PDB file of C-alpha atoms and ligand atoms in Angstrom:
ATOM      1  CA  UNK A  18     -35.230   7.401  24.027  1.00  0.00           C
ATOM      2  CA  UNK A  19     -32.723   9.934  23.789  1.00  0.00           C
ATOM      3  CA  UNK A  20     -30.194   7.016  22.615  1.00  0.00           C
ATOM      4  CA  UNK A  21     -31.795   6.476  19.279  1.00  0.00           C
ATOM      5  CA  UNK A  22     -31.309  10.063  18.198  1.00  0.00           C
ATOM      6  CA  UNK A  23     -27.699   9.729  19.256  1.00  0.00           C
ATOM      7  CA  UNK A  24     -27.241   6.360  17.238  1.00  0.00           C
ATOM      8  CA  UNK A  25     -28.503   8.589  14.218  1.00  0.00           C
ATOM      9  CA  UNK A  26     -25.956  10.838  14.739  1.00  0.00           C
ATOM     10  CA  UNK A  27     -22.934   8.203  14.950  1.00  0.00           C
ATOM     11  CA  UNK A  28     -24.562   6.034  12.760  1.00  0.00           C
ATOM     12  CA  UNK A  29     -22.153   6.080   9.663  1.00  0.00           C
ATOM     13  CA  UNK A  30     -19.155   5.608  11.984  1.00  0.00           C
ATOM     14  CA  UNK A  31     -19.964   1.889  11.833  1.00  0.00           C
ATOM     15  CA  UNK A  32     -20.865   1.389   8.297  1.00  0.00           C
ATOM     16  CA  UNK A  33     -18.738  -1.274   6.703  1.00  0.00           C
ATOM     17  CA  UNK A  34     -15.589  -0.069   6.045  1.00  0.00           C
ATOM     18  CA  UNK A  35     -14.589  -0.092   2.156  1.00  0.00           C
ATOM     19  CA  UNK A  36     -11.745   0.147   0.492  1.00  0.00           C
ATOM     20  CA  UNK A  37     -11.095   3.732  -0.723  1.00  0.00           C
ATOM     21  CA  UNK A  38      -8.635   3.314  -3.340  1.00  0.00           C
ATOM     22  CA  UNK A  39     -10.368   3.378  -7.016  1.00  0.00           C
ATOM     23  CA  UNK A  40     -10.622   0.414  -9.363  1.00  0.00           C
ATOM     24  CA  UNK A  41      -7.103   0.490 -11.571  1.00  0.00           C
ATOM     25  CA  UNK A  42      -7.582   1.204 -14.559  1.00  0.00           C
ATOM     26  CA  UNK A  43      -6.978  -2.332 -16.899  1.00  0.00           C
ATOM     27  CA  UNK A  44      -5.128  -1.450 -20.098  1.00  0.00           C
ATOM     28  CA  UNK A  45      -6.293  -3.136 -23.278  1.00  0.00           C
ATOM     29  CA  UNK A  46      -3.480  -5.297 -23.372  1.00  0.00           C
ATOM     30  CA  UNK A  47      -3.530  -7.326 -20.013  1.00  0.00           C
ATOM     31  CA  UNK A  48      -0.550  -6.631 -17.867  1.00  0.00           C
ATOM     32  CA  UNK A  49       2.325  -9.035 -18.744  1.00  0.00           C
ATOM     33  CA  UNK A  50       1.602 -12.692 -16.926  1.00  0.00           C
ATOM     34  CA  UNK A  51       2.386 -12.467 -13.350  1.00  0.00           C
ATOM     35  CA  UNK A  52       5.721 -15.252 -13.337  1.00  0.00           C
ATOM     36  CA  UNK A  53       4.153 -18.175 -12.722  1.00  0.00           C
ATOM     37  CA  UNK A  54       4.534 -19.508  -8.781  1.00  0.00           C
ATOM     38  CA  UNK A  55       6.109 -23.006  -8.187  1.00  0.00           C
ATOM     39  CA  UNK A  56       3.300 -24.604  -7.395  1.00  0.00           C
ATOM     40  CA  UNK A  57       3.857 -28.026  -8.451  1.00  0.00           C
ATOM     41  CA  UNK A  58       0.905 -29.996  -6.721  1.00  0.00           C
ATOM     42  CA  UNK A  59      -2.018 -28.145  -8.019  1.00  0.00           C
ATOM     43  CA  UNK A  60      -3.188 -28.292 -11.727  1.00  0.00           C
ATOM     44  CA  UNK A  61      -5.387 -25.933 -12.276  1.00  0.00           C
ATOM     45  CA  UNK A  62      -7.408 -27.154 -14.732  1.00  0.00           C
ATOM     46  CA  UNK A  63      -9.437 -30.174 -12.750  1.00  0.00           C
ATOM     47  CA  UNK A  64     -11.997 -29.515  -9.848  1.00  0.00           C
ATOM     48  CA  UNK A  65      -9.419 -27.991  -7.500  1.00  0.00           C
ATOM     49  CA  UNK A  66      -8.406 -28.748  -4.309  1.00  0.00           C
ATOM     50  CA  UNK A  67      -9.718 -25.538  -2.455  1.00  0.00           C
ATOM     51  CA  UNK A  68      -6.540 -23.324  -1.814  1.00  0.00           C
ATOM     52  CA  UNK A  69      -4.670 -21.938   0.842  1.00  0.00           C
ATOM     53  CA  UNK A  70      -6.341 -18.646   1.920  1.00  0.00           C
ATOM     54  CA  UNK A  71      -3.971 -17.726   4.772  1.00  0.00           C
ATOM     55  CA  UNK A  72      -6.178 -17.255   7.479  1.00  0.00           C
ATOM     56  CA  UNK A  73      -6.755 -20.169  10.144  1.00  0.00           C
ATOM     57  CA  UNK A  74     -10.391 -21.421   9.092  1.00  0.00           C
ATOM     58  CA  UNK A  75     -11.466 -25.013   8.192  1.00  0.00           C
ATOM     59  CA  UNK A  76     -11.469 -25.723   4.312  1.00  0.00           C
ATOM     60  CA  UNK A  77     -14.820 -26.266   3.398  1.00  0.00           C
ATOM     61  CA  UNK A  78     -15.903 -30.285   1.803  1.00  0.00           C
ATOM     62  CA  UNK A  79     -17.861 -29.527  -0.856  1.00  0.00           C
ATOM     63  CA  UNK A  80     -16.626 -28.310  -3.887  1.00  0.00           C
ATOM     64  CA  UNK A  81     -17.933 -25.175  -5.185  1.00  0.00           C
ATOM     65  CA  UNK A  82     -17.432 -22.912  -8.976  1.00  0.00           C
ATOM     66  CA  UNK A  83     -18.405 -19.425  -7.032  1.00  0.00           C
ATOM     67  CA  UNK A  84     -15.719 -17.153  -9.002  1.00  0.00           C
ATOM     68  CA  UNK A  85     -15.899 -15.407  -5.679  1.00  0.00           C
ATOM     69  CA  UNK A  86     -15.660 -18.090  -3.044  1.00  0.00           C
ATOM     70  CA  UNK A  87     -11.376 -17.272  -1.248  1.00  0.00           C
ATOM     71  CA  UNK A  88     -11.172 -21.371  -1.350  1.00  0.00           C
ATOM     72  CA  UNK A  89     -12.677 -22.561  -5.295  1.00  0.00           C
ATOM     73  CA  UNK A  90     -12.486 -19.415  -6.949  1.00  0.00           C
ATOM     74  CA  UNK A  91      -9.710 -16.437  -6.868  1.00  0.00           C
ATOM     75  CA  UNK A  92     -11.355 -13.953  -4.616  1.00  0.00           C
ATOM     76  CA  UNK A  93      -8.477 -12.666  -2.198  1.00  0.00           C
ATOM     77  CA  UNK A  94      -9.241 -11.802   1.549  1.00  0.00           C
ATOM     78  CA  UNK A  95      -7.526  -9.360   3.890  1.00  0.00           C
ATOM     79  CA  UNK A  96      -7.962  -6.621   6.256  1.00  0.00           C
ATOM     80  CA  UNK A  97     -10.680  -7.136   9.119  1.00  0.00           C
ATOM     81  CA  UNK A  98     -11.674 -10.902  10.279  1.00  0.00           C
ATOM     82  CA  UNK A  99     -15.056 -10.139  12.328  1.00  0.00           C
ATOM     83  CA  UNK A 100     -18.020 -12.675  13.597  1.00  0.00           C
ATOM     84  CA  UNK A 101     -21.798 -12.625  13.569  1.00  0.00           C
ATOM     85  CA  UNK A 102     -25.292 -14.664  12.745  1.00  0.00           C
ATOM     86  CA  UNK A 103     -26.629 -14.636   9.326  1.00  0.00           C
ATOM     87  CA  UNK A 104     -30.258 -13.382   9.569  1.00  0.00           C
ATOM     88  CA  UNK A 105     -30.783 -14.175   6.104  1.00  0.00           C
ATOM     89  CA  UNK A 106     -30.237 -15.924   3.198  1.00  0.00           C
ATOM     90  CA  UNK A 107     -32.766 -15.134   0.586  1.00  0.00           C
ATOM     91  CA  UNK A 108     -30.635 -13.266  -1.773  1.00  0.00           C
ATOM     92  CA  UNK A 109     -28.078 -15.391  -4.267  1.00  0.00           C
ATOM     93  CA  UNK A 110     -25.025 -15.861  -3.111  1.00  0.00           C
ATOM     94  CA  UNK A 111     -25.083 -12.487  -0.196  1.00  0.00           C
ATOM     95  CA  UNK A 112     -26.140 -13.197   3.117  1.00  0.00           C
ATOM     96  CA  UNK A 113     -27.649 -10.680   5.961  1.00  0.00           C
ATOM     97  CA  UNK A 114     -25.233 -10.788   9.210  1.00  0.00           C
ATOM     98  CA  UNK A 115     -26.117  -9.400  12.283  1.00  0.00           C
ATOM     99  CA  UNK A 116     -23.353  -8.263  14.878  1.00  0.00           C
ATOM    100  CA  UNK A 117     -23.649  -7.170  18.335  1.00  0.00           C
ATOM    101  CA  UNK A 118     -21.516  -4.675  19.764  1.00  0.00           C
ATOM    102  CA  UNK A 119     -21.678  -3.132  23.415  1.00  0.00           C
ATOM    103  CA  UNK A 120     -21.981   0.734  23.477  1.00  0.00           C
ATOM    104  CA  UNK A 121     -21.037   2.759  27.117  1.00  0.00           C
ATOM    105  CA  UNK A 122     -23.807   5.540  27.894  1.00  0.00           C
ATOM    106  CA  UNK A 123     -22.249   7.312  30.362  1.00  0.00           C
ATOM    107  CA  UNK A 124     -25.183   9.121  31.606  1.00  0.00           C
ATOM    108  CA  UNK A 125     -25.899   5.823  33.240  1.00  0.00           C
ATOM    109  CA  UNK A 126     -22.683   4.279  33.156  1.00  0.00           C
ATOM    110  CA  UNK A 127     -23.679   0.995  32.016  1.00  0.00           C
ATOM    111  CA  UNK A 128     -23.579  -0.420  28.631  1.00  0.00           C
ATOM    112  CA  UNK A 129     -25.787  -1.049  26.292  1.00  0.00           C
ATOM    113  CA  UNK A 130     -26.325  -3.803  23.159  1.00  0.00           C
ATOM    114  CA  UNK A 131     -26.679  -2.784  20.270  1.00  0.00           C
ATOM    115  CA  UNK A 132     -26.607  -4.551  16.818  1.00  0.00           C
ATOM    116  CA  UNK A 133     -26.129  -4.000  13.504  1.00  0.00           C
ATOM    117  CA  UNK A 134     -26.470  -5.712   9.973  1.00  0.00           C
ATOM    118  CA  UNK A 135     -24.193  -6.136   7.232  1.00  0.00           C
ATOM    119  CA  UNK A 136     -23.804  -7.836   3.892  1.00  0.00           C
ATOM    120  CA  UNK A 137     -21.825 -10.752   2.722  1.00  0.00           C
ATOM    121  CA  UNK A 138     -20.981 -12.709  -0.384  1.00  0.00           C
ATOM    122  CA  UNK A 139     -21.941 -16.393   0.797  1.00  0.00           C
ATOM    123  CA  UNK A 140     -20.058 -19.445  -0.992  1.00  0.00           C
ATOM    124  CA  UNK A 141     -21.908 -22.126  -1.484  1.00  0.00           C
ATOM    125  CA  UNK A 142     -19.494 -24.151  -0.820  1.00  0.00           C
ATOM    126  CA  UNK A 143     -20.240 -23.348   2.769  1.00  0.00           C
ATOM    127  CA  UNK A 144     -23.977 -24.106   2.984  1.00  0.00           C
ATOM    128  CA  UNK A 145     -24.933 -21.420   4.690  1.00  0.00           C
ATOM    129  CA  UNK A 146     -28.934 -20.878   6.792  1.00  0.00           C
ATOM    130  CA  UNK A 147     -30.300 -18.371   8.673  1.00  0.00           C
ATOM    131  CA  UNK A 148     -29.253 -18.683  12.790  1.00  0.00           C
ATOM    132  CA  UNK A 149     -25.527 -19.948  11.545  1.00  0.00           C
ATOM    133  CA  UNK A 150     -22.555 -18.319  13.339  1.00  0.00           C
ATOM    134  CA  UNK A 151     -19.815 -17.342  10.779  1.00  0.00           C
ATOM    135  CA  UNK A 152     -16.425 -15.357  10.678  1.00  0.00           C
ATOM    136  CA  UNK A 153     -16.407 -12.928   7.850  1.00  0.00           C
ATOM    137  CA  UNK A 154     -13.415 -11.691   6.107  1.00  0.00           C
ATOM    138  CA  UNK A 155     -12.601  -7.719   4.060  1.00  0.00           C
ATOM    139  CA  UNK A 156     -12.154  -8.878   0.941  1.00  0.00           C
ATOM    140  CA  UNK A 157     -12.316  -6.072  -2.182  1.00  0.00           C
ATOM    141  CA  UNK A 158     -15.784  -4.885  -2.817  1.00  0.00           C
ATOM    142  CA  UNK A 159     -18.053  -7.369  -4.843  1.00  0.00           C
ATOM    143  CA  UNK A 160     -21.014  -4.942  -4.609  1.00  0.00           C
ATOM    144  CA  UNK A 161     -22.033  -1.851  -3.606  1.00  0.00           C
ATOM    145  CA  UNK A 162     -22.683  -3.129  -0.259  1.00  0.00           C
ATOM    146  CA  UNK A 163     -20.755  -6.139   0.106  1.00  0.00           C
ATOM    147  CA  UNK A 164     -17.191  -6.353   1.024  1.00  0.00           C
ATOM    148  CA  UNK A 165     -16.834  -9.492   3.476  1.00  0.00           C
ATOM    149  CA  UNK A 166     -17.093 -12.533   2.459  1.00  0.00           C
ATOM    150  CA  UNK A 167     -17.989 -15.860   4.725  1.00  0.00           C
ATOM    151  CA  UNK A 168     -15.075 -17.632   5.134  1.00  0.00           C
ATOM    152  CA  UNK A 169     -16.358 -20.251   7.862  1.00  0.00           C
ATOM    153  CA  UNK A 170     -19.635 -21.756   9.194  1.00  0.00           C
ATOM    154  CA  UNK A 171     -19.735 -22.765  12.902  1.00  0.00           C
ATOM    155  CA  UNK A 172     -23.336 -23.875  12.567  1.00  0.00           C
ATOM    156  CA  UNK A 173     -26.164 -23.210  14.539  1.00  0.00           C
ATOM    157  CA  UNK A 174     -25.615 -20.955  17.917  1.00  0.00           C
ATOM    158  CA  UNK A 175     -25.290 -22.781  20.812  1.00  0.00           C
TER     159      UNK A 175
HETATM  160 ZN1  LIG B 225     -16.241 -22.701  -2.598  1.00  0.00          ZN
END
């Protein structure tokens, strides 16, 4: 089992990739308003319609007042889309993803499966149980160890 020793070594090559750029510092005074966008359809004062996130993903029905769900609150996502299963849900509001990735051992020139876990913030909006496929999406870091977010639930794996 020469492998596991290996995976050891590479290990922190796959660790969730985080943004590296400090927090700005907010000055007492907040910045002047941004100018507010034409946005005519969308008070923002009633239970929102959930917004326009940018990425091609099925809004989800329910209504949610997560501060960091990307559709009902105003938690921005970008960088890496990626896909696993959620393995768990116990915490509130962070799921446990696991994602398989396919690793070439060249001794034996064959590859090998291999999976990993991450964390991610879960809306609740989304409903999420354990054995549910989602796509993930970078957003900034909400946590120590959580910067994805689950943007879409494709249910149970088939
Ligand atoms: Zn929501």
């Amino acid at each position: 089992m020469r492998e596991t020793a290996k995976e050891k070594v590479t290990a922190p090559k796959e660790a969730a990739p985080r943004a590296p750029a400090p927090r700005p510092k907010r000055p007492a005074a907040a910045a002047a308003p941004a100018p507010a966008a034409p946005r005519a359809a969308t008070p923002k004062s009633e239970p929102a319609a959930p917004r326009d996130i940018g990425i091609d993903v099925p809004r989800p029905a329910q209504p949610c007042t997560d501060q960091h769900c990307p559709f009902h609150g105003k938690l921005n996502v970008r960088g890496q889309a990626l896909e696993g299963v959620i393995v768990t849900t116990r915490m509130q509001r962070t799921v446990v993803v696991e994602r398989e990735y396919s690793r070439y051992i060249q001794k034996f020139e064959r590859y090998e499966t291999r999976t990993r876990r991450m964390l991610a913030h879960a809306p609740p909006c989304l409903t999420l149980a354990p054995g549910h496929r989602v796509t993930l999406m970078e957003c900034r870091p909400l946590s120590k160890t959580v910067s994805f977010v689950v943007i879409h639930n494709r249910g149970v794996r088939a």
